[in-house]
Amino acid sequence: MTELLVTCIDARAVNVPLEYPVRTSVGTVDTAPLVLIDLQTNTGVVGRSYLFTYTPLALQATRQMVLALSGIVKGKPVAPFELDRLFRSRLRLLGATGIALMACAGIDMAAWDALASSRELPLVELLGGARRPIPAYDSHSMDGEALGVKRASMSVKQGFKAIKTKIGYSTVEEDARILGALRQTIGNEVSLMADFNQGLTVPEAIRRIRILEQFGLGWVEEPTAQENYAGHANIRAQVSTPIQMGENWCGPDEMAKALASGACDLAMPDAMKIGGVTGWLKAAALAEARGIPMSSHIFQEVSAHLLAVTPTAHWLERMDLAGPILARPLAFADGCAQLSDEPGTGLAWNEDAVTQFAV
């Protein structure tokens, strides 16, 4: 068998419209700024992934970092663990964080996609797992009552057994009004989660969560600044609702520190910020060792494969950032992501849409 080698990496910037803007207590994401990565190999197999930069301001810088790192891996075998070690070595003085971490993760995910595609296997099967439906929650934003109720009703009709909403309104009374309306809409059989997006002080978080526990929340996510592990541990000790965090952990090392601090009951790494597929596998081992249920944060196409091999798999976040530029968006049925038998992660670009939304 011909050794699979990296020949070059292409990166393109697009800014994709969202059906619903992602409104949070600390700001609004109106579009999905994405860097599309194509890892070319000597056999003609292409590995694909994308990065989400949150703001268009970071698009070109992230794209340029991907292109800069491509020079390091050109001619190297498509061996993700070896590429991970190479990146860590070359970035030791700079630090593998921020845009550098994101770019490394994007190349890692593309490398795993290429490796699985070269073996004509879905990523989940390359990783030793089996294709199965992955339970998902429908992820909503700070929609207010009318739109929130409308979206919640649609989610239930589509078969989702859990939804998440963003709160942190000006008063806890408004938070309670919104959660009460959503609970009345979805009933008690559907799980309801809430995300404060780091918007509260520790004392205010404790006060609000105690009031909001009447709605039987499945979790409260990032009630205070994500890097404040001691603050999260304090909140966790004084409320009954499980505390969720992890989307902002930059690598498994930060996850390990958060878990050691007792900061959360649940974990939800982001496939990009945790370090791609390679970083996720390390994170899953940390969660398994502590018996922590582990969910995903965005990147639903690759995360569905990863959750299928995660020992403490919990929920997949359904938030379709890339759908408009994908040839075959991830399918959902009965509230579950449906993994196809396509090789790799199944990512393929809709080139007409890529051209339309190119930056």
Short mmCIF file of C-alpha atoms in Angstrom, two decimals:
data_model
loop_
_atom_site.label_atom_id
_atom_site.label_comp_id
_atom_site.label_asym_id
_atom_site.label_seq_id
_atom_site.Cartn_x
_atom_site.Cartn_y
_atom_site.Cartn_z
CA MET A 1 0.00 0.00 0.00
CA THR A 2 1.32 3.44 -0.96
CA GLU A 3 2.21 5.56 2.05
CA LEU A 4 -0.25 8.44 2.44
CA LEU A 5 1.64 11.74 2.42
CA VAL A 6 0.58 15.37 2.72
CA THR A 7 1.29 17.22 -0.53
CA CYS A 8 -0.29 20.59 0.29
CA ILE A 9 -3.07 22.22 2.30
CA ASP A 10 -5.57 24.70 0.85
CA ALA A 11 -7.55 27.07 3.06
CA ARG A 12 -10.46 29.30 2.01
CA ALA A 13 -12.46 31.85 3.99
CA VAL A 14 -16.23 32.08 3.81
CA ASN A 15 -18.84 33.96 5.82
CA VAL A 16 -22.03 31.91 5.95
CA PRO A 17 -25.49 33.27 6.83
CA LEU A 18 -27.26 31.79 9.84
CA GLU A 19 -30.95 30.97 9.88
CA TYR A 20 -31.10 32.35 13.41
CA PRO A 21 -28.44 34.76 14.77
CA VAL A 22 -26.80 33.36 17.90
CA ARG A 23 -27.73 35.90 20.56
CA THR A 24 -26.07 35.61 23.96
CA SER A 25 -25.89 37.69 27.13
CA VAL A 26 -22.45 38.94 26.08
CA GLY A 27 -22.90 39.52 22.33
CA THR A 28 -24.42 38.28 19.07
CA VAL A 29 -22.98 36.11 16.31
CA ASP A 30 -24.80 37.14 13.11
CA THR A 31 -22.94 34.90 10.62
CA ALA A 32 -20.68 31.85 10.64
CA PRO A 33 -17.15 32.89 9.58
CA LEU A 34 -15.49 29.63 8.51
CA VAL A 35 -12.08 28.58 7.23
CA LEU A 36 -12.46 25.59 4.88
CA ILE A 37 -9.48 23.25 4.85
CA ASP A 38 -8.57 20.78 2.09
CA LEU A 39 -5.60 18.54 2.89
CA GLN A 40 -4.27 17.13 -0.38
CA THR A 41 -2.38 13.83 -0.48
CA ASN A 42 -0.11 12.01 -2.93
CA THR A 43 -2.84 9.43 -3.66
CA GLY A 44 -5.49 11.97 -4.61
CA VAL A 45 -7.44 11.49 -1.37
CA VAL A 46 -8.51 14.83 0.14
CA GLY A 47 -9.15 15.35 3.84
CA ARG A 48 -11.55 18.14 4.78
CA SER A 49 -12.43 20.12 7.88
CA TYR A 50 -13.54 23.62 8.80
CA LEU A 51 -12.80 26.12 11.55
CA PHE A 52 -15.26 28.57 13.11
CA THR A 53 -13.65 31.91 14.02
CA TYR A 54 -16.68 33.47 15.80
CA THR A 55 -15.92 36.89 14.26
CA PRO A 56 -15.02 37.79 10.67
CA LEU A 57 -12.13 39.80 12.12
CA ALA A 58 -10.25 36.55 12.75
CA LEU A 59 -10.97 34.89 9.40
CA GLN A 60 -7.91 35.91 7.40
CA ALA A 61 -5.51 35.54 10.33
CA THR A 62 -6.75 32.00 10.95
CA ARG A 63 -6.55 31.14 7.26
CA GLN A 64 -2.99 32.45 7.07
CA MET A 65 -1.99 30.41 10.12
CA VAL A 66 -3.34 27.24 8.49
CA LEU A 67 -1.34 28.01 5.34
CA ALA A 68 1.79 28.74 7.38
CA LEU A 69 1.51 25.44 9.24
CA SER A 70 1.00 23.60 5.98
CA GLY A 71 4.67 24.14 5.22
CA ILE A 72 5.61 22.19 8.33
CA VAL A 73 3.62 19.10 7.33
CA LYS A 74 4.23 19.07 3.58
CA GLY A 75 5.70 15.69 2.63
CA LYS A 76 4.91 14.19 6.04
CA PRO A 77 2.89 10.98 6.46
CA VAL A 78 -0.80 11.45 7.23
CA ALA A 79 -0.31 10.17 10.78
CA PRO A 80 -2.32 12.48 13.09
CA PHE A 81 -0.58 11.58 16.37
CA GLU A 82 2.80 12.24 14.77
CA LEU A 83 1.57 15.52 13.31
CA ASP A 84 0.26 16.49 16.75
CA ARG A 85 3.70 15.88 18.28
CA LEU A 86 5.31 17.87 15.46
CA PHE A 87 3.05 20.85 16.02
CA ARG A 88 3.62 20.79 19.76
CA SER A 89 7.37 20.77 19.23
CA ARG A 90 7.39 23.59 16.68
CA LEU A 91 5.00 25.77 18.69
CA ARG A 92 6.51 25.21 22.12
CA LEU A 93 7.98 28.71 22.41
CA LEU A 94 4.99 30.48 20.85
CA GLY A 95 2.44 28.34 22.70
CA ALA A 96 -0.18 26.14 21.05
CA THR A 97 -3.16 28.28 21.93
CA GLY A 98 -5.49 30.78 20.30
CA ILE A 99 -5.40 30.90 16.51
CA ALA A 100 -2.37 28.59 16.42
CA LEU A 101 -4.28 25.92 18.34
CA MET A 102 -7.32 26.33 16.08
CA ALA A 103 -5.22 25.97 12.93
CA CYS A 104 -3.47 22.85 14.27
CA ALA A 105 -6.85 21.35 15.17
CA GLY A 106 -8.21 22.05 11.70
CA ILE A 107 -5.28 20.27 10.08
CA ASP A 108 -5.65 17.41 12.57
CA MET A 109 -9.34 16.94 11.70
CA ALA A 110 -8.54 17.06 7.98
CA ALA A 111 -5.76 14.51 8.45
CA TRP A 112 -8.08 12.09 10.24
CA ASP A 113 -10.66 12.60 7.48
CA ALA A 114 -8.04 11.82 4.83
CA LEU A 115 -6.79 8.76 6.73
CA ALA A 116 -10.30 7.34 7.13
CA SER A 117 -11.16 8.13 3.51
CA SER A 118 -8.00 6.37 2.29
CA ARG A 119 -9.15 3.24 4.15
CA GLU A 120 -12.70 3.71 2.77
CA LEU A 121 -14.10 3.80 6.30
CA PRO A 122 -16.27 6.30 8.17
CA LEU A 123 -14.18 8.02 10.83
CA VAL A 124 -16.10 6.29 13.62
CA GLU A 125 -15.11 2.88 12.23
CA LEU A 126 -11.47 3.87 11.75
CA LEU A 127 -11.50 4.82 15.46
CA GLY A 128 -12.82 1.39 16.37
CA GLY A 129 -16.46 2.29 16.88
CA ALA A 130 -19.70 1.49 15.12
CA ARG A 131 -22.18 3.75 13.37
CA ARG A 132 -25.23 4.40 15.52
CA PRO A 133 -27.73 7.22 16.08
CA ILE A 134 -26.24 9.89 18.36
CA PRO A 135 -28.76 11.65 20.67
CA ALA A 136 -28.73 15.40 20.06
CA TYR A 137 -30.14 18.48 21.70
CA ASP A 138 -31.36 21.38 19.61
CA SER A 139 -29.30 24.43 20.47
CA HIS A 140 -31.14 27.76 20.50
CA SER A 141 -30.10 31.26 21.45
CA MET A 142 -31.36 34.20 23.51
CA ASP A 143 -34.54 34.31 21.44
CA GLY A 144 -37.03 35.96 23.75
CA GLU A 145 -40.37 34.37 24.52
CA ALA A 146 -42.19 34.35 21.16
CA LEU A 147 -39.34 33.05 19.00
CA GLY A 148 -38.10 30.79 21.80
CA VAL A 149 -41.48 29.08 22.11
CA LYS A 150 -41.76 28.76 18.32
CA ARG A 151 -38.34 27.14 17.99
CA ALA A 152 -38.90 24.86 20.99
CA SER A 153 -42.18 23.64 19.52
CA MET A 154 -40.49 22.93 16.19
CA SER A 155 -37.73 20.98 17.95
CA VAL A 156 -40.19 18.76 19.78
CA LYS A 157 -42.07 18.08 16.53
CA GLN A 158 -38.76 17.07 14.93
CA GLY A 159 -38.22 14.50 17.67
CA PHE A 160 -35.57 16.19 19.80
CA LYS A 161 -35.61 15.04 23.41
CA ALA A 162 -33.62 18.04 24.67
CA ILE A 163 -33.23 21.72 23.84
CA LYS A 164 -30.89 24.41 25.12
CA THR A 165 -31.60 28.11 25.39
CA LYS A 166 -29.36 31.03 26.25
CA ILE A 167 -30.36 33.20 29.18
CA GLY A 168 -28.85 35.92 31.33
CA TYR A 169 -31.47 38.56 30.69
CA SER A 170 -31.40 41.82 32.65
CA THR A 171 -33.30 40.24 35.56
CA VAL A 172 -33.79 36.76 36.93
CA GLU A 173 -37.53 37.35 36.62
CA GLU A 174 -37.12 37.55 32.85
CA ASP A 175 -34.95 34.43 32.84
CA ALA A 176 -37.70 32.66 34.78
CA ARG A 177 -40.43 33.92 32.43
CA ILE A 178 -38.61 32.56 29.38
CA LEU A 179 -37.75 29.22 30.98
CA GLY A 180 -41.28 28.84 32.25
CA ALA A 181 -42.72 29.42 28.78
CA LEU A 182 -40.30 26.92 27.26
CA ARG A 183 -41.02 24.29 29.91
CA GLN A 184 -44.75 24.68 29.35
CA THR A 185 -44.20 24.26 25.59
CA ILE A 186 -41.98 21.16 25.68
CA GLY A 187 -43.46 19.42 28.71
CA ASN A 188 -41.59 17.50 31.35
CA GLU A 189 -40.39 14.64 29.14
CA VAL A 190 -37.99 16.85 27.15
CA SER A 191 -34.82 17.99 28.83
CA LEU A 192 -34.27 21.75 29.08
CA MET A 193 -30.76 23.20 29.45
CA ALA A 194 -29.71 26.83 29.97
CA ASP A 195 -26.52 28.68 29.01
CA PHE A 196 -25.43 31.92 30.68
CA ASN A 197 -22.41 32.34 28.36
CA GLN A 198 -20.18 33.45 31.25
CA GLY A 199 -22.39 36.48 31.91
CA LEU A 200 -22.71 36.44 35.73
CA THR A 201 -20.65 37.02 38.84
CA VAL A 202 -20.35 34.04 41.16
CA PRO A 203 -22.82 35.36 43.80
CA GLU A 204 -25.35 36.35 41.13
CA ALA A 205 -25.01 32.96 39.44
CA ILE A 206 -25.76 31.17 42.73
CA ARG A 207 -28.75 33.43 43.36
CA ARG A 208 -30.23 32.99 39.91
CA ILE A 209 -29.66 29.26 39.59
CA ARG A 210 -31.36 28.62 42.94
CA ILE A 211 -34.42 30.51 41.68
CA LEU A 212 -34.39 28.80 38.28
CA GLU A 213 -34.07 25.26 39.62
CA GLN A 214 -37.87 25.09 39.76
CA PHE A 215 -37.80 24.40 35.99
CA GLY A 216 -35.88 21.13 36.33
CA LEU A 217 -32.91 22.14 34.20
CA GLY A 218 -30.71 19.42 32.76
CA TRP A 219 -27.70 21.68 33.21
CA VAL A 220 -26.61 25.28 33.61
CA GLU A 221 -23.72 26.11 31.30
CA GLU A 222 -20.84 28.51 32.01
CA PRO A 223 -22.62 30.69 34.58
CA THR A 224 -19.44 32.75 35.16
CA ALA A 225 -16.11 33.45 33.47
CA GLN A 226 -14.97 30.13 32.01
CA GLU A 227 -11.40 30.44 33.32
CA ASN A 228 -12.69 30.89 36.89
CA TYR A 229 -12.57 27.22 37.88
CA ALA A 230 -12.74 28.04 41.61
CA GLY A 231 -15.82 30.17 40.99
CA HIS A 232 -17.51 27.36 39.08
CA ALA A 233 -16.65 24.93 41.88
CA ASN A 234 -18.18 27.35 44.40
CA ILE A 235 -21.37 27.64 42.34
CA ARG A 236 -21.51 23.88 41.88
CA ALA A 237 -21.26 23.33 45.64
CA GLN A 238 -24.22 25.60 46.36
CA VAL A 239 -26.79 24.57 43.75
CA SER A 240 -28.49 21.31 42.80
CA THR A 241 -28.50 21.73 39.01
CA PRO A 242 -25.51 20.14 37.22
CA ILE A 243 -22.90 22.64 36.02
CA GLN A 244 -21.70 22.28 32.44
CA MET A 245 -18.59 23.78 30.87
CA GLY A 246 -15.80 23.01 28.42
CA GLU A 247 -16.44 24.72 25.09
CA ASN A 248 -13.60 27.16 25.83
CA TRP A 249 -11.01 24.68 27.07
CA CYS A 250 -7.93 25.18 24.91
CA GLY A 251 -6.55 21.66 24.86
CA PRO A 252 -6.88 18.67 27.20
CA ASP A 253 -4.53 20.28 29.74
CA GLU A 254 -7.09 22.97 30.53
CA MET A 255 -9.79 20.33 30.78
CA ALA A 256 -7.66 18.40 33.27
CA LYS A 257 -7.22 21.52 35.41
CA ALA A 258 -10.95 22.25 35.39
CA LEU A 259 -11.83 18.69 36.40
CA ALA A 260 -9.17 18.67 39.12
CA SER A 261 -10.69 21.90 40.48
CA GLY A 262 -14.13 20.30 40.70
CA ALA A 263 -15.45 23.04 38.41
CA CYS A 264 -18.16 21.04 36.67
CA ASP A 265 -20.42 18.00 36.78
CA LEU A 266 -20.48 17.70 32.99
CA ALA A 267 -18.01 18.37 30.18
CA MET A 268 -18.53 19.62 26.64
CA PRO A 269 -15.26 20.07 24.72
CA ASP A 270 -15.20 21.89 21.41
CA ALA A 271 -13.58 19.75 18.69
CA MET A 272 -11.59 22.74 17.43
CA LYS A 273 -10.43 24.23 20.74
CA ILE A 274 -9.69 20.87 22.39
CA GLY A 275 -7.25 20.00 19.59
CA GLY A 276 -9.16 18.23 16.85
CA VAL A 277 -9.81 14.50 16.81
CA THR A 278 -6.51 13.80 18.57
CA GLY A 279 -7.28 16.27 21.35
CA TRP A 280 -10.82 14.92 21.69
CA LEU A 281 -9.58 11.36 22.23
CA LYS A 282 -7.36 12.61 25.07
CA ALA A 283 -10.30 14.55 26.52
CA ALA A 284 -12.56 11.50 26.35
CA ALA A 285 -10.02 9.54 28.39
CA LEU A 286 -10.01 12.27 31.05
CA ALA A 287 -13.81 12.23 31.21
CA GLU A 288 -13.91 8.43 31.43
CA ALA A 289 -11.38 8.37 34.28
CA ARG A 290 -13.61 10.68 36.35
CA GLY A 291 -16.96 9.35 35.18
CA ILE A 292 -17.92 12.72 33.69
CA PRO A 293 -20.66 12.68 31.01
CA MET A 294 -19.22 14.34 27.90
CA SER A 295 -21.14 16.29 25.29
CA SER A 296 -20.00 18.19 22.20
CA HIS A 297 -19.90 21.87 21.28
CA ILE A 298 -20.79 22.73 17.64
CA PHE A 299 -18.78 21.03 14.82
CA GLN A 300 -21.61 18.53 14.64
CA GLU A 301 -20.32 16.63 11.59
CA VAL A 302 -17.09 15.43 13.20
CA SER A 303 -18.47 15.44 16.77
CA ALA A 304 -21.07 12.80 15.91
CA HIS A 305 -18.27 10.38 14.98
CA LEU A 306 -16.30 11.30 18.10
CA LEU A 307 -19.20 10.87 20.51
CA ALA A 308 -19.79 7.40 19.06
CA VAL A 309 -16.40 6.34 20.48
CA THR A 310 -16.59 8.40 23.70
CA PRO A 311 -17.11 6.11 26.73
CA THR A 312 -19.15 8.71 28.65
CA ALA A 313 -20.99 10.15 25.63
CA HIS A 314 -23.90 12.38 26.61
CA TRP A 315 -25.39 14.85 24.08
CA LEU A 316 -24.44 16.11 20.62
CA GLU A 317 -25.09 19.82 20.12
CA ARG A 318 -27.14 20.38 16.99
CA MET A 319 -26.16 23.81 15.69
CA ASP A 320 -25.75 23.84 11.94
CA LEU A 321 -23.05 26.41 11.18
CA ALA A 322 -21.71 24.91 7.96
CA GLY A 323 -24.85 23.41 6.37
CA PRO A 324 -25.23 26.05 3.65
CA ILE A 325 -21.77 25.30 2.20
CA LEU A 326 -21.91 21.51 2.54
CA ALA A 327 -22.89 19.20 -0.31
CA ARG A 328 -24.45 16.76 2.18
CA PRO A 329 -25.29 18.28 5.58
CA LEU A 330 -25.47 15.95 8.58
CA ALA A 331 -28.86 14.21 8.75
CA PHE A 332 -31.03 14.07 11.86
CA ALA A 333 -34.01 11.82 12.59
CA ASP A 334 -35.97 11.27 15.79
CA GLY A 335 -33.72 13.70 17.63
CA CYS A 336 -30.53 11.84 16.71
CA ALA A 337 -27.66 12.49 14.31
CA GLN A 338 -27.52 9.78 11.66
CA LEU A 339 -23.99 8.76 10.72
CA SER A 340 -23.72 7.76 7.07
CA ASP A 341 -21.47 5.09 5.59
CA GLU A 342 -19.48 7.68 3.64
CA PRO A 343 -15.70 7.50 4.14
CA GLY A 344 -14.16 9.92 6.61
CA THR A 345 -16.41 12.49 8.24
CA GLY A 346 -18.53 12.81 5.11
CA LEU A 347 -17.59 16.46 4.57
CA ALA A 348 -17.86 17.69 0.97
CA TRP A 349 -18.19 21.27 -0.16
CA ASN A 350 -21.03 22.78 -2.15
CA GLU A 351 -18.69 24.73 -4.41
CA ASP A 352 -21.39 27.06 -5.73
CA ALA A 353 -22.23 28.10 -2.18
CA VAL A 354 -18.54 28.41 -1.28
CA THR A 355 -18.12 30.82 -4.18
CA GLN A 356 -21.22 32.73 -3.16
CA PHE A 357 -20.10 33.24 0.46
CA ALA A 358 -16.36 33.60 -0.18
CA VAL A 359 -14.66 36.45 1.66
#
